[in-house]
PDB file of C-alpha atoms in Angstrom:
ATOM      1  CA  MET A   2     -41.013 238.887  90.339  1.00  0.00           C
ATOM      2  CA  ALA A   3     -40.291 240.402  93.903  1.00  0.00           C
ATOM      3  CA  ALA A   4     -40.410 243.814  92.151  1.00  0.00           C
ATOM      4  CA  ALA A   5     -43.606 243.113  90.279  1.00  0.00           C
ATOM      5  CA  ARG A   6     -45.090 241.879  93.745  1.00  0.00           C
ATOM      6  CA  ALA A   7     -44.044 245.055  95.509  1.00  0.00           C
ATOM      7  CA  SER A   8     -45.308 247.411  92.710  1.00  0.00           C
ATOM      8  CA  GLU A   9     -48.710 245.433  92.877  1.00  0.00           C
ATOM      9  CA  GLY A  10     -48.695 245.945  96.642  1.00  0.00           C
ATOM     10  CA  ARG A  11     -48.047 249.819  96.431  1.00  0.00           C
ATOM     11  CA  SER A  12     -50.831 250.134  93.823  1.00  0.00           C
ATOM     12  CA  MET A  13     -53.235 248.090  95.932  1.00  0.00           C
ATOM     13  CA  GLN A  14     -52.470 250.085  99.039  1.00  0.00           C
ATOM     14  CA  ASN A  15     -52.879 253.399  97.201  1.00  0.00           C
ATOM     15  CA  ARG A  16     -56.370 252.238  95.938  1.00  0.00           C
ATOM     16  CA  GLU A  17     -57.334 250.925  99.370  1.00  0.00           C
ATOM     17  CA  LEU A  18     -56.206 254.382 100.863  1.00  0.00           C
ATOM     18  CA  THR A  19     -58.655 256.044  98.484  1.00  0.00           C
ATOM     19  CA  GLU A  20     -61.396 253.704  99.343  1.00  0.00           C
ATOM     20  CA  MET A  21     -60.550 254.047 103.116  1.00  0.00           C
ATOM     21  CA  HIS A  22     -60.928 257.815 103.107  1.00  0.00           C
ATOM     22  CA  THR A  23     -64.276 257.532 101.386  1.00  0.00           C
ATOM     23  CA  MET A  24     -65.762 255.150 103.854  1.00  0.00           C
ATOM     24  CA  GLU A  25     -63.671 254.838 106.975  1.00  0.00           C
ATOM     25  CA  VAL A  26     -65.824 257.132 109.243  1.00  0.00           C
ATOM     26  CA  ASN A  27     -68.975 255.093 109.075  1.00  0.00           C
ATOM     27  CA  HIS A  28     -67.951 251.546 107.815  1.00  0.00           C
ATOM     28  CA  TRP A  29     -68.486 248.848 110.154  1.00  0.00           C
ATOM     29  CA  TRP A  30     -65.047 247.557 110.220  1.00  0.00           C
ATOM     30  CA  TYR A  31     -63.270 250.758 110.881  1.00  0.00           C
ATOM     31  CA  ALA A  32     -65.875 252.241 113.103  1.00  0.00           C
ATOM     32  CA  GLY A  33     -66.367 249.057 114.953  1.00  0.00           C
ATOM     33  CA  LYS A  34     -62.737 249.027 116.020  1.00  0.00           C
ATOM     34  CA  ARG A  35     -62.956 252.579 117.213  1.00  0.00           C
ATOM     35  CA  LEU A  36     -65.954 251.531 119.329  1.00  0.00           C
ATOM     36  CA  LEU A  37     -63.917 248.731 120.826  1.00  0.00           C
ATOM     37  CA  PHE A  38     -61.010 250.755 121.757  1.00  0.00           C
ATOM     38  CA  ARG A  39     -63.276 253.616 123.301  1.00  0.00           C
ATOM     39  CA  ARG A  40     -64.542 250.947 125.392  1.00  0.00           C
ATOM     40  CA  LEU A  41     -61.227 249.503 126.453  1.00  0.00           C
ATOM     41  CA  LEU A  42     -59.720 252.882 127.215  1.00  0.00           C
ATOM     42  CA  ALA A  43     -62.653 254.624 128.813  1.00  0.00           C
ATOM     43  CA  ASP A  44     -60.838 255.138 131.942  1.00  0.00           C
ATOM     44  CA  ARG A  45     -57.922 256.823 130.357  1.00  0.00           C
ATOM     45  CA  LEU A  46     -59.757 258.917 128.045  1.00  0.00           C
ATOM     46  CA  ALA A  47     -61.676 260.617 130.956  1.00  0.00           C
ATOM     47  CA  ARG A  48     -58.937 262.901 131.051  1.00  0.00           C
ATOM     48  CA  SER A  49     -58.838 265.907 128.771  1.00  0.00           C
ATOM     49  CA  ASP A  50     -55.077 266.719 128.738  1.00  0.00           C
ATOM     50  CA  LEU A  51     -53.914 263.616 126.875  1.00  0.00           C
ATOM     51  CA  ARG A  52     -51.037 263.596 124.526  1.00  0.00           C
ATOM     52  CA  ILE A  53     -51.781 260.875 121.881  1.00  0.00           C
ATOM     53  CA  LEU A  54     -49.977 259.483 118.782  1.00  0.00           C
ATOM     54  CA  ASP A  55     -51.737 257.563 116.281  1.00  0.00           C
ATOM     55  CA  ILE A  56     -49.071 255.412 114.397  1.00  0.00           C
ATOM     56  CA  GLY A  57     -50.022 254.273 110.834  1.00  0.00           C
ATOM     57  CA  ALA A  58     -53.043 256.464 111.100  1.00  0.00           C
ATOM     58  CA  GLY A  59     -54.179 255.843 107.512  1.00  0.00           C
ATOM     59  CA  THR A  60     -56.534 258.625 106.416  1.00  0.00           C
ATOM     60  CA  GLY A  61     -57.245 260.046 109.809  1.00  0.00           C
ATOM     61  CA  ALA A  62     -60.687 258.884 111.068  1.00  0.00           C
ATOM     62  CA  ALA A  63     -59.364 257.481 114.196  1.00  0.00           C
ATOM     63  CA  ALA A  64     -57.188 260.529 114.846  1.00  0.00           C
ATOM     64  CA  MET A  65     -60.299 262.748 114.443  1.00  0.00           C
ATOM     65  CA  ASP A  66     -62.124 260.392 116.851  1.00  0.00           C
ATOM     66  CA  PHE A  67     -59.524 260.241 119.623  1.00  0.00           C
ATOM     67  CA  GLY A  68     -58.611 263.767 119.071  1.00  0.00           C
ATOM     68  CA  ARG A  69     -61.585 264.795 121.060  1.00  0.00           C
ATOM     69  CA  ASP A  70     -59.812 263.490 124.132  1.00  0.00           C
ATOM     70  CA  GLY A  71     -56.745 265.549 123.883  1.00  0.00           C
ATOM     71  CA  TRP A  72     -53.987 266.673 121.540  1.00  0.00           C
ATOM     72  CA  ILE A  73     -53.394 263.934 118.895  1.00  0.00           C
ATOM     73  CA  CYS A  74     -50.719 263.545 116.058  1.00  0.00           C
ATOM     74  CA  ALA A  75     -51.411 261.249 113.178  1.00  0.00           C
ATOM     75  CA  SER A  76     -48.355 259.677 111.584  1.00  0.00           C
ATOM     76  CA  ASP A  77     -48.094 257.439 108.597  1.00  0.00           C
ATOM     77  CA  ARG A  78     -45.372 256.655 106.210  1.00  0.00           C
ATOM     78  CA  SER A  79     -47.612 257.193 103.171  1.00  0.00           C
ATOM     79  CA  ARG A  80     -47.972 260.840 101.991  1.00  0.00           C
ATOM     80  CA  ILE A  81     -51.146 260.123 100.360  1.00  0.00           C
ATOM     81  CA  ALA A  82     -52.588 258.900 103.808  1.00  0.00           C
ATOM     82  CA  ILE A  83     -51.401 261.959 105.532  1.00  0.00           C
ATOM     83  CA  ALA A  84     -52.988 264.338 102.752  1.00  0.00           C
ATOM     84  CA  TYR A  85     -56.284 262.680 103.362  1.00  0.00           C
ATOM     85  CA  ALA A  86     -55.973 262.948 107.032  1.00  0.00           C
ATOM     86  CA  ARG A  87     -55.296 266.606 106.795  1.00  0.00           C
ATOM     87  CA  GLU A  88     -58.229 266.932 104.407  1.00  0.00           C
ATOM     88  CA  ARG A  89     -60.291 265.224 106.989  1.00  0.00           C
ATOM     89  CA  GLY A  90     -59.236 267.937 109.567  1.00  0.00           C
ATOM     90  CA  VAL A  91     -56.374 266.397 111.702  1.00  0.00           C
ATOM     91  CA  ARG A  92     -54.439 269.386 112.584  1.00  0.00           C
ATOM     92  CA  THR A  93     -51.165 267.686 113.362  1.00  0.00           C
ATOM     93  CA  ALA A  94     -50.311 264.983 110.774  1.00  0.00           C
ATOM     94  CA  VAL A  95     -46.850 263.925 109.747  1.00  0.00           C
ATOM     95  CA  VAL A  96     -45.145 261.535 107.370  1.00  0.00           C
ATOM     96  CA  ALA A  97     -43.033 259.368 109.384  1.00  0.00           C
ATOM     97  CA  ASP A  98     -41.756 255.704 109.681  1.00  0.00           C
ATOM     98  CA  ALA A  99     -43.424 253.633 112.475  1.00  0.00           C
ATOM     99  CA  THR A 100     -40.223 252.225 113.408  1.00  0.00           C
ATOM    100  CA  ALA A 101     -38.604 255.508 114.250  1.00  0.00           C
ATOM    101  CA  ILE A 102     -40.949 257.561 116.214  1.00  0.00           C
ATOM    102  CA  PRO A 103     -40.145 261.347 116.000  1.00  0.00           C
ATOM    103  CA  PHE A 104     -40.989 262.006 119.639  1.00  0.00           C
ATOM    104  CA  ALA A 105     -38.881 262.608 122.888  1.00  0.00           C
ATOM    105  CA  ASP A 106     -38.658 260.014 125.497  1.00  0.00           C
ATOM    106  CA  GLU A 107     -41.649 260.078 127.968  1.00  0.00           C
ATOM    107  CA  SER A 108     -43.608 262.741 125.922  1.00  0.00           C
ATOM    108  CA  LEU A 109     -46.904 261.017 125.266  1.00  0.00           C
ATOM    109  CA  ASP A 110     -49.839 259.434 127.293  1.00  0.00           C
ATOM    110  CA  LEU A 111     -51.334 257.097 124.730  1.00  0.00           C
ATOM    111  CA  VAL A 112     -50.379 255.551 121.496  1.00  0.00           C
ATOM    112  CA  LEU A 113     -52.693 253.920 118.976  1.00  0.00           C
ATOM    113  CA  ALA A 114     -51.187 251.161 117.025  1.00  0.00           C
ATOM    114  CA  LEU A 115     -54.086 249.654 115.246  1.00  0.00           C
ATOM    115  CA  ASP A 116     -53.346 247.196 112.528  1.00  0.00           C
ATOM    116  CA  ILE A 117     -49.681 248.321 112.189  1.00  0.00           C
ATOM    117  CA  ILE A 118     -47.019 246.293 114.203  1.00  0.00           C
ATOM    118  CA  GLU A 119     -47.716 243.391 111.850  1.00  0.00           C
ATOM    119  CA  HIS A 120     -46.402 245.286 109.004  1.00  0.00           C
ATOM    120  CA  VAL A 121     -42.801 245.693 110.528  1.00  0.00           C
ATOM    121  CA  ASP A 122     -39.829 243.121 110.472  1.00  0.00           C
ATOM    122  CA  ASP A 123     -39.093 243.618 114.070  1.00  0.00           C
ATOM    123  CA  ASP A 124     -42.336 244.183 116.210  1.00  0.00           C
ATOM    124  CA  GLU A 125     -40.373 243.821 119.414  1.00  0.00           C
ATOM    125  CA  ALA A 126     -38.189 246.713 118.478  1.00  0.00           C
ATOM    126  CA  MET A 127     -40.955 248.989 117.478  1.00  0.00           C
ATOM    127  CA  LEU A 128     -42.857 248.194 120.551  1.00  0.00           C
ATOM    128  CA  ARG A 129     -39.716 249.210 122.619  1.00  0.00           C
ATOM    129  CA  ASP A 130     -39.718 252.489 120.645  1.00  0.00           C
ATOM    130  CA  ILE A 131     -43.389 253.084 121.636  1.00  0.00           C
ATOM    131  CA  ALA A 132     -42.532 252.248 125.240  1.00  0.00           C
ATOM    132  CA  ARG A 133     -39.740 254.849 125.062  1.00  0.00           C
ATOM    133  CA  VAL A 134     -42.034 257.807 124.040  1.00  0.00           C
ATOM    134  CA  LEU A 135     -44.730 257.003 126.560  1.00  0.00           C
ATOM    135  CA  ARG A 136     -44.770 258.321 130.239  1.00  0.00           C
ATOM    136  CA  PRO A 137     -44.757 256.024 133.128  1.00  0.00           C
ATOM    137  CA  GLY A 138     -48.105 254.625 133.355  1.00  0.00           C
ATOM    138  CA  GLY A 139     -48.822 255.459 129.543  1.00  0.00           C
ATOM    139  CA  ALA A 140     -50.356 252.876 127.367  1.00  0.00           C
ATOM    140  CA  VAL A 141     -50.382 251.546 123.773  1.00  0.00           C
ATOM    141  CA  ALA A 142     -53.702 250.276 122.245  1.00  0.00           C
ATOM    142  CA  ILE A 143     -52.864 247.436 119.704  1.00  0.00           C
ATOM    143  CA  HIS A 144     -55.061 245.659 117.118  1.00  0.00           C
ATOM    144  CA  VAL A 145     -53.504 242.936 114.914  1.00  0.00           C
ATOM    145  CA  PRO A 146     -54.701 240.236 112.779  1.00  0.00           C
ATOM    146  CA  ALA A 147     -54.899 236.837 114.570  1.00  0.00           C
ATOM    147  CA  TRP A 148     -54.719 233.061 113.358  1.00  0.00           C
ATOM    148  CA  PRO A 149     -51.429 232.394 111.384  1.00  0.00           C
ATOM    149  CA  SER A 150     -53.486 229.494 109.760  1.00  0.00           C
ATOM    150  CA  LEU A 151     -55.689 232.091 107.887  1.00  0.00           C
ATOM    151  CA  TRP A 152     -52.681 233.652 106.254  1.00  0.00           C
ATOM    152  CA  CYS A 153     -53.461 234.318 102.556  1.00  0.00           C
ATOM    153  CA  GLY A 154     -52.389 236.302  99.490  1.00  0.00           C
ATOM    154  CA  HIS A 155     -54.190 239.307 100.785  1.00  0.00           C
ATOM    155  CA  ASP A 156     -51.745 239.491 103.617  1.00  0.00           C
ATOM    156  CA  GLU A 157     -48.840 239.417 101.345  1.00  0.00           C
ATOM    157  CA  ILE A 158     -50.304 242.251  99.155  1.00  0.00           C
ATOM    158  CA  LEU A 159     -50.778 244.412 102.426  1.00  0.00           C
ATOM    159  CA  GLU A 160     -47.083 243.590 103.198  1.00  0.00           C
ATOM    160  CA  HIS A 161     -48.073 241.900 106.489  1.00  0.00           C
ATOM    161  CA  LYS A 162     -45.081 240.175 108.061  1.00  0.00           C
ATOM    162  CA  ARG A 163     -47.223 237.818 110.181  1.00  0.00           C
ATOM    163  CA  ARG A 164     -50.442 237.201 111.925  1.00  0.00           C
ATOM    164  CA  TYR A 165     -50.496 236.659 115.668  1.00  0.00           C
ATOM    165  CA  THR A 166     -51.376 234.123 118.428  1.00  0.00           C
ATOM    166  CA  ARG A 167     -52.617 235.312 121.667  1.00  0.00           C
ATOM    167  CA  ARG A 168     -49.558 233.870 123.347  1.00  0.00           C
ATOM    168  CA  GLY A 169     -47.103 235.104 120.896  1.00  0.00           C
ATOM    169  CA  LEU A 170     -48.554 238.768 121.137  1.00  0.00           C
ATOM    170  CA  ALA A 171     -48.341 238.290 125.006  1.00  0.00           C
ATOM    171  CA  ARG A 172     -44.589 237.310 124.629  1.00  0.00           C
ATOM    172  CA  THR A 173     -43.751 240.149 122.278  1.00  0.00           C
ATOM    173  CA  LEU A 174     -45.422 242.713 124.671  1.00  0.00           C
ATOM    174  CA  SER A 175     -43.386 241.290 127.705  1.00  0.00           C
ATOM    175  CA  ALA A 176     -40.032 241.294 125.702  1.00  0.00           C
ATOM    176  CA  ALA A 177     -40.769 244.983 124.935  1.00  0.00           C
ATOM    177  CA  GLY A 178     -41.131 245.914 128.455  1.00  0.00           C
ATOM    178  CA  LEU A 179     -44.712 246.366 128.319  1.00  0.00           C
ATOM    179  CA  GLU A 180     -47.382 245.028 130.808  1.00  0.00           C
ATOM    180  CA  ALA A 181     -50.747 244.027 129.305  1.00  0.00           C
ATOM    181  CA  GLU A 182     -53.670 245.496 131.036  1.00  0.00           C
ATOM    182  CA  TYR A 183     -55.805 243.821 128.450  1.00  0.00           C
ATOM    183  CA  LEU A 184     -55.285 241.079 125.751  1.00  0.00           C
ATOM    184  CA  GLY A 185     -58.283 239.625 124.167  1.00  0.00           C
ATOM    185  CA  TRP A 186     -60.040 238.777 120.917  1.00  0.00           C
ATOM    186  CA  ALA A 187     -61.830 241.318 118.636  1.00  0.00           C
ATOM    187  CA  GLY A 188     -64.203 240.492 115.732  1.00  0.00           C
ATOM    188  CA  ALA A 189     -65.873 237.591 117.048  1.00  0.00           C
ATOM    189  CA  THR A 190     -68.852 237.648 114.685  1.00  0.00           C
ATOM    190  CA  ILE A 191     -66.870 237.679 111.540  1.00  0.00           C
ATOM    191  CA  LEU A 192     -64.375 234.974 112.454  1.00  0.00           C
ATOM    192  CA  VAL A 193     -66.075 231.968 110.830  1.00  0.00           C
ATOM    193  CA  PRO A 194     -67.301 233.786 107.609  1.00  0.00           C
ATOM    194  CA  ALA A 195     -63.816 235.313 107.222  1.00  0.00           C
ATOM    195  CA  ALA A 196     -62.120 231.924 107.843  1.00  0.00           C
ATOM    196  CA  VAL A 197     -64.349 230.125 105.407  1.00  0.00           C
ATOM    197  CA  VAL A 198     -63.711 232.792 102.691  1.00  0.00           C
ATOM    198  CA  ARG A 199     -59.950 232.706 103.207  1.00  0.00           C
ATOM    199  CA  LEU A 200     -59.556 228.911 103.354  1.00  0.00           C
ATOM    200  CA  SER A 201     -61.805 228.561 100.233  1.00  0.00           C
ATOM    201  CA  ARG A 202     -59.769 230.978  98.266  1.00  0.00           C
ATOM    202  CA  ARG A 203     -56.591 229.078  99.212  1.00  0.00           C
ATOM    203  CA  TRP A 204     -57.836 225.607  98.304  1.00  0.00           C
ATOM    204  CA  LEU A 205     -59.580 226.863  95.130  1.00  0.00           C
ATOM    205  CA  GLY A 206     -56.405 228.958  94.264  1.00  0.00           C
ATOM    206  CA  ALA A 207     -58.602 231.946  93.763  1.00  0.00           C
ATOM    207  CA  GLU A 208     -56.777 234.616  95.856  1.00  0.00           C
ATOM    208  CA  SER A 209     -58.442 238.104  95.919  1.00  0.00           C
ATOM    209  CA  ASP A 210     -56.594 241.385  95.791  1.00  0.00           C
ATOM    210  CA  ARG A 211     -59.711 243.243  97.143  1.00  0.00           C
ATOM    211  CA  GLN A 212     -59.746 244.126 100.770  1.00  0.00           C
ATOM    212  CA  ASP A 213     -61.628 242.050 103.187  1.00  0.00           C
ATOM    213  CA  ALA A 214     -63.647 244.841 104.959  1.00  0.00           C
ATOM    214  CA  PHE A 215     -66.019 245.237 102.049  1.00  0.00           C
ATOM    215  CA  SER A 216     -68.885 247.840 101.947  1.00  0.00           C
ATOM    216  CA  LEU A 217     -72.368 246.764 102.938  1.00  0.00           C
ATOM    217  CA  PRO A 218     -75.759 248.428 102.055  1.00  0.00           C
ATOM    218  CA  ARG A 219     -76.613 251.004 104.910  1.00  0.00           C
ATOM    219  CA  PRO A 220     -79.047 248.956 106.824  1.00  0.00           C
ATOM    220  CA  LEU A 221     -76.571 245.856 106.927  1.00  0.00           C
ATOM    221  CA  ASN A 222     -73.676 248.339 107.865  1.00  0.00           C
ATOM    222  CA  SER A 223     -75.820 249.762 110.742  1.00  0.00           C
ATOM    223  CA  ALA A 224     -76.569 246.140 111.959  1.00  0.00           C
ATOM    224  CA  MET A 225     -72.874 245.310 111.829  1.00  0.00           C
ATOM    225  CA  LEU A 226     -72.211 248.330 114.026  1.00  0.00           C
ATOM    226  CA  ALA A 227     -74.610 247.382 116.360  1.00  0.00           C
ATOM    227  CA  VAL A 228     -73.012 243.772 116.624  1.00  0.00           C
ATOM    228  CA  TYR A 229     -69.606 245.599 117.176  1.00  0.00           C
ATOM    229  CA  ARG A 230     -70.972 247.863 119.764  1.00  0.00           C
ATOM    230  CA  ALA A 231     -72.302 244.840 121.560  1.00  0.00           C
ATOM    231  CA  GLU A 232     -68.985 242.962 121.226  1.00  0.00           C
ATOM    232  CA  ALA A 233     -67.059 246.045 122.542  1.00  0.00           C
ATOM    233  CA  ALA A 234     -69.222 245.900 125.634  1.00  0.00           C
ATOM    234  CA  ILE A 235     -68.608 242.170 126.117  1.00  0.00           C
ATOM    235  CA  ALA A 236     -64.809 242.574 125.482  1.00  0.00           C
ATOM    236  CA  ALA A 237     -64.706 245.441 128.231  1.00  0.00           C
ATOM    237  CA  ARG A 238     -66.727 243.528 130.614  1.00  0.00           C
ATOM    238  CA  SER A 239     -65.434 239.787 130.403  1.00  0.00           C
ATOM    239  CA  GLY A 240     -63.646 239.345 126.990  1.00  0.00           C
ATOM    240  CA  LEU A 241     -64.822 237.642 123.858  1.00  0.00           C
ATOM    241  CA  PRO A 242     -64.324 233.707 123.471  1.00  0.00           C
ATOM    242  CA  PHE A 243     -62.796 234.148 120.107  1.00  0.00           C
ATOM    243  CA  GLY A 244     -62.211 236.420 117.146  1.00  0.00           C
ATOM    244  CA  LEU A 245     -60.727 237.325 113.910  1.00  0.00           C
ATOM    245  CA  SER A 246     -58.310 239.708 115.553  1.00  0.00           C
ATOM    246  CA  LEU A 247     -56.520 240.552 118.778  1.00  0.00           C
ATOM    247  CA  ALA A 248     -56.768 243.476 120.790  1.00  0.00           C
ATOM    248  CA  ALA A 249     -54.487 244.707 123.680  1.00  0.00           C
ATOM    249  CA  ILE A 250     -53.795 247.557 125.913  1.00  0.00           C
ATOM    250  CA  ALA A 251     -50.337 247.548 127.331  1.00  0.00           C
ATOM    251  CA  ARG A 252     -48.823 249.992 129.742  1.00  0.00           C
ATOM    252  CA  VAL A 253     -45.262 251.185 130.707  1.00  0.00           C
ATOM    253  CA  PRO A 254     -44.670 250.165 134.221  1.00  0.00           C
TER     254      PRO A 254
END
């Protein structure tokens, strides 16, 4: 049963990587996430000599975006993902395990860990390794799924180990030796619809193997991007009151 579940997960991931490559640049979920972190990292991105690592880079859209702000390396454990990233134009893209970062101590200014630490058994150890490769004052940008109560079969297929509480993420960052400059909610607009869908599936026993970040017609996709742009501005200014995900910027002292 476990082997069958793992095989199903790999097939699901490969299918979603192909879909991600097709829509990641303009899709409201992926593009909205990049808008948020460009806002939260605005002061740091003012530099042009940054050395950046995108861990769990997927098919490379974030690496292409943030690569405008300096040198960037995209890493992912999936050879398929890295092939897509290179096809997209990412110059430095490597197959690597997120729990064993192939960089020297204090060699990077910024690490992107967007929807990645929830996939590892020991997230604290991973964050310690991220802290190791960051220069003093360097930062890691983190995006994770929130609300453990919303756990569903899709989390299992994606090989998530956990969903986070705000307090739990804060404790993990502190234990890893990182100082949170920002820790707040993301995806406020979609929290209630996502919660209704996930809880309904659970109660009805109708779990889906499809990704939640579904495509929308172009006008609706543009509308969702406008919503995410507004959310990013609010998050950077005063923080959102709730959200489906958590976002953090944590620095090395």
